[in-house]
Short mmCIF file of C-alpha atoms in Angstrom, two decimals:
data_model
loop_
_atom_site.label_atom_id
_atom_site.label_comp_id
_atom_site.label_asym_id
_atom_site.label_seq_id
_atom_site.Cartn_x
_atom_site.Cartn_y
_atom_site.Cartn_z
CA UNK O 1 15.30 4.47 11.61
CA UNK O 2 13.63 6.32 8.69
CA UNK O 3 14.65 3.26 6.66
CA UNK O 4 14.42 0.72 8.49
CA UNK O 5 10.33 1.41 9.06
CA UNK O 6 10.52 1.78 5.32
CA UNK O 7 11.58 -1.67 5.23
CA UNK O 8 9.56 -3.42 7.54
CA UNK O 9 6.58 -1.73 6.28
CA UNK O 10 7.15 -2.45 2.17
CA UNK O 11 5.27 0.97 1.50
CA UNK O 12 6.06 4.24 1.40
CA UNK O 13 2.72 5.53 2.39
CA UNK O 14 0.19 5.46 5.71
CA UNK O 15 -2.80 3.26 4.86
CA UNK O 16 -5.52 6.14 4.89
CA UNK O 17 -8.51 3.23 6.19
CA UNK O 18 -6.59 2.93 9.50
CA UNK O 19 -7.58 5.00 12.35
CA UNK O 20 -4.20 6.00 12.87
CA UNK O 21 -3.73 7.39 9.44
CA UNK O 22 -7.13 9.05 8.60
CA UNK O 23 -6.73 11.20 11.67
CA UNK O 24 -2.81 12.28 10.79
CA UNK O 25 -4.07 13.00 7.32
CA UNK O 26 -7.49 14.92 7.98
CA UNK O 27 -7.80 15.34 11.81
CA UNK O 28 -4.72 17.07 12.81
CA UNK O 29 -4.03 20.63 13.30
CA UNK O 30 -1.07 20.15 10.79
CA UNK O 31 -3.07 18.51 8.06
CA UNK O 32 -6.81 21.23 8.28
CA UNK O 33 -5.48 22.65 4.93
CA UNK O 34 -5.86 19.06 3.42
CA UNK O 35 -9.14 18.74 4.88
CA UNK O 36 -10.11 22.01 4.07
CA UNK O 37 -9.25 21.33 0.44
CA UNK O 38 -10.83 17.61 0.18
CA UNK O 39 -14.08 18.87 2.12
CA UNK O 40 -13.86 22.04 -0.80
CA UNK O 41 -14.32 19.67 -3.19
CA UNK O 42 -16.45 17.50 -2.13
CA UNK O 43 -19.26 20.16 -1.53
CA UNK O 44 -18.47 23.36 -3.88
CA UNK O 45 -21.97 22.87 -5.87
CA UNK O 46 -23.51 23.06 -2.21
CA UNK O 47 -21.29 25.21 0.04
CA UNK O 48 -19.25 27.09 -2.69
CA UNK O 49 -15.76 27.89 -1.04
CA UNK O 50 -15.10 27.26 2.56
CA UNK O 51 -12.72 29.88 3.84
CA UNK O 52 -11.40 28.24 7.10
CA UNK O 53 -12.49 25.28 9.53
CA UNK O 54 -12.39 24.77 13.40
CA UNK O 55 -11.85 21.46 14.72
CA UNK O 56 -14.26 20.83 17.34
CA UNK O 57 -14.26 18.59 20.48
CA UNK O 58 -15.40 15.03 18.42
CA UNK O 59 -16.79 13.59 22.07
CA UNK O 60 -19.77 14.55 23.21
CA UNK O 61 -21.25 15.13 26.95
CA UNK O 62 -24.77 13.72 26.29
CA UNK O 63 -27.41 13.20 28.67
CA UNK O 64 -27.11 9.66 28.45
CA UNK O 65 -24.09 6.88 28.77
CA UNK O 66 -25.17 5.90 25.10
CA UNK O 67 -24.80 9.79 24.10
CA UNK O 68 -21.19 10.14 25.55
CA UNK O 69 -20.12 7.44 23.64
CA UNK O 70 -20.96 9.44 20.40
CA UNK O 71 -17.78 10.32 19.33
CA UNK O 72 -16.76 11.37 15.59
CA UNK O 73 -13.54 10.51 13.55
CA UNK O 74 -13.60 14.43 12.71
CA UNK O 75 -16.00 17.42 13.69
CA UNK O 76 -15.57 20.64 12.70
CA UNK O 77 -17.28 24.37 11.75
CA UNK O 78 -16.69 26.86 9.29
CA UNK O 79 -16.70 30.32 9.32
CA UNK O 80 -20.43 30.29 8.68
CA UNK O 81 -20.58 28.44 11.87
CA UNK O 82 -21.91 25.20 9.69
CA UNK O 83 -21.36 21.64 10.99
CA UNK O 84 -19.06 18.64 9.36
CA UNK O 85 -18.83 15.37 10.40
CA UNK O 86 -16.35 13.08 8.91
CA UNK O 87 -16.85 9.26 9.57
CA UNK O 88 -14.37 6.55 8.50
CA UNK O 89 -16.33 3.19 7.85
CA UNK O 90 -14.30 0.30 7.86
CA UNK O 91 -16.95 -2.22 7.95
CA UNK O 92 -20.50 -3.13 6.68
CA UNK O 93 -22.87 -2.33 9.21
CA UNK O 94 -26.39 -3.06 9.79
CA UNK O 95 -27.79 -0.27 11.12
CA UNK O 96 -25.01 1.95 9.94
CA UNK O 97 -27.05 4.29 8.37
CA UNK O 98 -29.40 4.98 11.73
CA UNK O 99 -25.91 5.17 13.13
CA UNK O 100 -25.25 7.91 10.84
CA UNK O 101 -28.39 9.95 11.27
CA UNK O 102 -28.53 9.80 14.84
CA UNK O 103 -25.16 11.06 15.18
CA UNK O 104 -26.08 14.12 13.24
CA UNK O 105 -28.43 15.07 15.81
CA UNK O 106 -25.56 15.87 17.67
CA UNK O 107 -24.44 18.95 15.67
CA UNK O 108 -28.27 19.81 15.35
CA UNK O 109 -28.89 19.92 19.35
CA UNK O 110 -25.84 21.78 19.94
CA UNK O 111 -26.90 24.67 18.35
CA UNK O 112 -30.05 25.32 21.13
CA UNK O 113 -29.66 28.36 22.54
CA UNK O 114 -30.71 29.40 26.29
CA UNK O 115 -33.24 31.90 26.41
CA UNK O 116 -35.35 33.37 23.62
CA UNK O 117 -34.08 31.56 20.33
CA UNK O 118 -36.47 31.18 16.85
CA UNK O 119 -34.94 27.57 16.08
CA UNK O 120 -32.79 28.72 13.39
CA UNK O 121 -30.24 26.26 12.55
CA UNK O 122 -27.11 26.25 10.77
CA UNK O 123 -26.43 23.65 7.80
CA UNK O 124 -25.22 20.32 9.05
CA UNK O 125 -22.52 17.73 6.97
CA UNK O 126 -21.85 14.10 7.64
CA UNK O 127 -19.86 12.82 5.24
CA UNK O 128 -19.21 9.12 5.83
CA UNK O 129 -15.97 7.41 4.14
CA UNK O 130 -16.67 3.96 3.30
CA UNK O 131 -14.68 0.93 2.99
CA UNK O 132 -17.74 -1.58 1.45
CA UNK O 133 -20.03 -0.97 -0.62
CA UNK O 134 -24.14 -1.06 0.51
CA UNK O 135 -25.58 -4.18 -0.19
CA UNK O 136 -29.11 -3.10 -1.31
CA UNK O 137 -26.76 -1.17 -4.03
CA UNK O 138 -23.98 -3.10 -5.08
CA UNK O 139 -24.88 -3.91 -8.76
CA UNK O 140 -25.10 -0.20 -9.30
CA UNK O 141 -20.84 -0.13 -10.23
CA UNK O 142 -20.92 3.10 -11.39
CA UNK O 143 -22.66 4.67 -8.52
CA UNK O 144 -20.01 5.43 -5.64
CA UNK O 145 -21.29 8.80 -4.41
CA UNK O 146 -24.37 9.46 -2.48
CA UNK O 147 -25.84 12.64 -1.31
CA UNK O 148 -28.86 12.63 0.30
CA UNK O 149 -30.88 15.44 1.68
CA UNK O 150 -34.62 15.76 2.77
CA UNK O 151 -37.17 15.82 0.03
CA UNK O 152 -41.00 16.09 -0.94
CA UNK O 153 -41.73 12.60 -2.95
CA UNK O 154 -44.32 14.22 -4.76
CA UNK O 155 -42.19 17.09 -6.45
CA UNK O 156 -38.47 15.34 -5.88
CA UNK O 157 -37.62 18.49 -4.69
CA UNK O 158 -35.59 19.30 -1.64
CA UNK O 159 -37.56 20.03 1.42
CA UNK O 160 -35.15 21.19 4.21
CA UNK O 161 -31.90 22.04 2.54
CA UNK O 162 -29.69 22.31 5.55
CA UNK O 163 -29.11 18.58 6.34
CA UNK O 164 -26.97 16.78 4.31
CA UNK O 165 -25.35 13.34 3.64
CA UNK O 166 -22.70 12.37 1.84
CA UNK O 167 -21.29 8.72 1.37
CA UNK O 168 -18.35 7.51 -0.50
CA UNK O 169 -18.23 3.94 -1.66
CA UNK O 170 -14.40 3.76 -2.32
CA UNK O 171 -14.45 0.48 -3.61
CA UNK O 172 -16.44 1.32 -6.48
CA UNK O 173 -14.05 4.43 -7.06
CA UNK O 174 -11.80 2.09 -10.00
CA UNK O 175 -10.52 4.83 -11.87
CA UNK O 176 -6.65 5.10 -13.16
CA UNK O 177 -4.76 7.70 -12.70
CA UNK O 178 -5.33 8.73 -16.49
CA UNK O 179 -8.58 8.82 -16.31
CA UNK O 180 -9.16 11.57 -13.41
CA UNK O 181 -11.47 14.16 -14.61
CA UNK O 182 -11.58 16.51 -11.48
CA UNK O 183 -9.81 17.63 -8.10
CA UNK O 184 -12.19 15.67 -6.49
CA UNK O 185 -11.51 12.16 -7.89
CA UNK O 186 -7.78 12.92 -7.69
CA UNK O 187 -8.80 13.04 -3.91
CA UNK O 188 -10.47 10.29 -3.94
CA UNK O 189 -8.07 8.49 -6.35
CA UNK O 190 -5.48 9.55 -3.78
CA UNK O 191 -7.14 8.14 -0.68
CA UNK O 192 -8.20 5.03 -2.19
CA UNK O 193 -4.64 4.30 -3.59
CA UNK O 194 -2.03 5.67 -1.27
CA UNK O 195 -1.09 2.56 0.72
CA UNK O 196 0.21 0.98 -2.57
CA UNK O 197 1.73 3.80 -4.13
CA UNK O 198 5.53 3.85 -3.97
CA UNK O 199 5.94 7.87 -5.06
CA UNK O 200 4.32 10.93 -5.56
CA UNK O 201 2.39 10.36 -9.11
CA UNK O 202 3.67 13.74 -11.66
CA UNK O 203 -0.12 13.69 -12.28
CA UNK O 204 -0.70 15.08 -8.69
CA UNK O 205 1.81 17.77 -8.59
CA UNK O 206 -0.23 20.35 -6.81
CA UNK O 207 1.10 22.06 -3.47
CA UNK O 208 -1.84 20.17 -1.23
CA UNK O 209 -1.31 16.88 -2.80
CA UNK O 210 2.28 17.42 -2.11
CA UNK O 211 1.74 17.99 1.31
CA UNK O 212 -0.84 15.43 1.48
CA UNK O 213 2.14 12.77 0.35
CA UNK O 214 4.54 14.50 2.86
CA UNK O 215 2.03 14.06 5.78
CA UNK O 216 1.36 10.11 4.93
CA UNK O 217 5.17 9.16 4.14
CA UNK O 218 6.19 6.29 6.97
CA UNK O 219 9.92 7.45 6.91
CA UNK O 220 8.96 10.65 8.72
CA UNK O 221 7.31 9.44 11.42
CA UNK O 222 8.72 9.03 15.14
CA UNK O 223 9.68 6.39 16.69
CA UNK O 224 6.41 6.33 18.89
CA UNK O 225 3.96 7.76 15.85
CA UNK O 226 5.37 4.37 14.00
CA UNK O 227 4.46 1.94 16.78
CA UNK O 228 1.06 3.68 17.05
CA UNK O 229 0.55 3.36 13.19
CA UNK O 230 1.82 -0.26 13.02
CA UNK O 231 -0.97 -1.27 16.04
CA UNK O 232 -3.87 0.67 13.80
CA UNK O 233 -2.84 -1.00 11.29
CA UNK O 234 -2.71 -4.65 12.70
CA UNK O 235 -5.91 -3.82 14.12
CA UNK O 236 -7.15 -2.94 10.54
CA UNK O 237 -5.62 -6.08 8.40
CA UNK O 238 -7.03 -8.30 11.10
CA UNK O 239 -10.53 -6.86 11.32
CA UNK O 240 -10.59 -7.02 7.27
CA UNK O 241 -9.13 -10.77 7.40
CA UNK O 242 -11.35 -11.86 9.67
CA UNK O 243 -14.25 -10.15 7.72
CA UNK O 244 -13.28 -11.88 4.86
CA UNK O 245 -13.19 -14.87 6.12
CA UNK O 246 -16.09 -14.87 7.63
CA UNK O 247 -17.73 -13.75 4.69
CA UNK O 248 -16.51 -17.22 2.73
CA UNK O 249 -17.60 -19.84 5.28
CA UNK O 250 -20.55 -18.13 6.20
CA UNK O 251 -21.33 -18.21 2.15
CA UNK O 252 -20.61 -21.34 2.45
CA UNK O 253 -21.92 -22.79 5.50
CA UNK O 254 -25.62 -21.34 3.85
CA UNK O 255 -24.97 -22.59 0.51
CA UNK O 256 -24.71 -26.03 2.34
CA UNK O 257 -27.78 -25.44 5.24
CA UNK O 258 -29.71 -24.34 2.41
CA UNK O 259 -29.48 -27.24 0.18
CA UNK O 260 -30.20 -29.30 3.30
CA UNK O 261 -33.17 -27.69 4.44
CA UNK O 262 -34.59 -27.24 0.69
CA UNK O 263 -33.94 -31.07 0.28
CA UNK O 264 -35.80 -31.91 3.61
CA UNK O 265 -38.46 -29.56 3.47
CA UNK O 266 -38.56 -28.63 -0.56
CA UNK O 267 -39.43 -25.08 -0.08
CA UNK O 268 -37.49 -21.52 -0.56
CA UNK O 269 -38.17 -21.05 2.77
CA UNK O 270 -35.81 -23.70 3.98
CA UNK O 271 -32.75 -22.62 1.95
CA UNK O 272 -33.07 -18.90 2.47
CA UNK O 273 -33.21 -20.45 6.91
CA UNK O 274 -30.38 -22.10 5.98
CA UNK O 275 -28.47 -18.72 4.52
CA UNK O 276 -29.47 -16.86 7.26
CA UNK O 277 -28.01 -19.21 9.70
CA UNK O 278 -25.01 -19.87 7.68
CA UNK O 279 -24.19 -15.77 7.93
CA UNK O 280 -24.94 -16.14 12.12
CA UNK O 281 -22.56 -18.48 12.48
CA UNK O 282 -19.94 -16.43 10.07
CA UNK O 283 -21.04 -13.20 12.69
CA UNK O 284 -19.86 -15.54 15.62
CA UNK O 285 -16.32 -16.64 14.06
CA UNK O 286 -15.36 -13.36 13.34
CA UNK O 287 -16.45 -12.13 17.07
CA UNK O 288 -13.98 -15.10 18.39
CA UNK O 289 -11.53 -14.72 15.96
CA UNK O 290 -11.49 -10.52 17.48
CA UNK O 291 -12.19 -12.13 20.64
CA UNK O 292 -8.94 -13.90 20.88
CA UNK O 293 -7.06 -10.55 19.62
CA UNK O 294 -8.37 -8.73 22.86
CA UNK O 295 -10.08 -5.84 20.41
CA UNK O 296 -12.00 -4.05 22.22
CA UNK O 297 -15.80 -5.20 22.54
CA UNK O 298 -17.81 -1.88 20.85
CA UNK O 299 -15.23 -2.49 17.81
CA UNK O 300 -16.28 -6.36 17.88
CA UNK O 301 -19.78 -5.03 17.99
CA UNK O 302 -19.29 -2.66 14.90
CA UNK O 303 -17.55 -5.49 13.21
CA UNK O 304 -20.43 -8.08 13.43
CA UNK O 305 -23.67 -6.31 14.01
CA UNK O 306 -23.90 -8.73 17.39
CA UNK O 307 -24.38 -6.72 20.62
CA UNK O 308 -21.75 -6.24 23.24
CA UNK O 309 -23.68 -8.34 25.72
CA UNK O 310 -23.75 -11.25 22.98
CA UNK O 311 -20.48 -10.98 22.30
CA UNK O 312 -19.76 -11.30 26.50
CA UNK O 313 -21.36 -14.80 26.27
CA UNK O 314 -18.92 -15.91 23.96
CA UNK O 315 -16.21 -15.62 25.99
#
């Protein structure tokens, strides 16, 4: 069977962007050493070592319907009883970064206490994967790490030191394996390229790395963990191909309603109307392209920034 799968899959390796595969890498009981490791890395100027992590419950019983459907790719504590949240992004959204703040209230709330309590808080993480880049910074090619905390503008200086967040732009992340300079951009080196690796690189030979490649080889898997996998990941090649080509006739469609209206009317205005509609009408072939692959609707949503009851109207 082992394989076979090999076979049908031409790849060794678990693609880490599918939902399937980020949570049997990171979010498993098996695999907290990996996460442990990745999330040492990633925040040993701010947290120096973290000894162990909990996984917590990653749904959440909120007060509202819109609360209980808060529910992380990975939560869990330290020993220190601080917070991490670890979001896969597959997908440019709008108001993804509100997305990512509010969630972090979560974490924040949960730490009220019943009774006589001073407010004190412990430190809070979200740490968001991402799979595009941000728009407002995408000429920056260098720049693929963010951390962001609250600060005085005045002084630049950090204000409230226990909030923090940290994304990763992994398509800016273009560094060969020869030209890792750290444990950290082996990991992300690791996550970007593991889909279209075909071994264990001798540059990697470290005992987490090797269990890392262990944990995402296809050939292990079950028979039922492989049929799960192969649904995440049709899920993820047609969300990304129907992004994509959205993203070319919607360029296109504006390029071509812009000239139109700039002709007619001979202003800015009436090309940068015509752009804007052009990307509308890309938002509404991708939600019927994901329409006619029965996704669910809140993943439609996330995909195209158009609300669930928008997308209902187009069915």
């Amino acid at each position: 069977m082992a394989d076979n799968k090999k076979k049908s899959m031409h790849t060794r390796y678990i693609n880490p962007f599918t939902d399937f595969g980020f949570k049997r890498l990171f979010g498993e009981e098996p695999s907290k050493a990996i996460l442990l490791d990745f999330l040492n890395e990633l925040l040993r100027e701010q947290e120096g070592e973290i000894k162990s992590i909990t996984y917590m419950k990653n749904e959440h019983l909120g007060n509202t319907e819109i609360d209980r459907k808060a529910i992380f790719d990975i939560y869990c504590e330290n020993e220190k009883g601080e917070k991490f949240i670890v979001e896969l992004q597959k997908s440019r959204q709008t108001f993804f970064k509100d997305r990512s703040v509010y969630y972090s209230t979560f974490p924040i709330r949960e730490q009220a206490k019943k009774g006589k309590w001073d407010f004190e808080l412990k430190s809070v993480y979200t740490v968001g994967i991402l799979d595009f880049v941000f728009e407002e910074d995408k000429h920056q090619e260098e720049k693929y790490r963010y951390d962001v905390k609250l600060i005085d503008e005045d002084t630049c200086k950090v204000f409230y030191d226990k909030l923090t967040f940290i994304y990763l732009e992994m398509p800016k992340f273009k560094k060969q394996i020869h030209e890792l300079e750290s444990k950290f951009e082996k990991w992300l080196y690791v996550i970007k390229n593991l889909e279209i690796l075909d071994k264990y690189p001798v540059e990697l030979q470290e005992n987490i790395f090797e269990q890392f490649f262990q944990t995402a080889e296809i050939g292990k898997m079950t028979v039922d963990e492989y049929e799960t996998y192969e649904r995440s990941l049709m899920h993820y090649r047609d969300l990304k191909n129907s992004l994509d080509t959205a993203k070319d006739e919607g360029r296109e469609e504006g390029r071509a309603e812009g000239r139109k209206e700039g002709i007619v009317e001979g202003r800015a205005e009436g090309r940068l109307k015509g752009l804007e509609e052009g990307i509308e009408k890309g938002k509404v072939e991708i939600a019927l392209n994901l329409l006619k692959m029965n996704l669910p609707l809140e993943d439609i949503s996330k995909a195209t920034n158009l609300t669930v009851d928008q997308i209902k109207k187009l069915k």
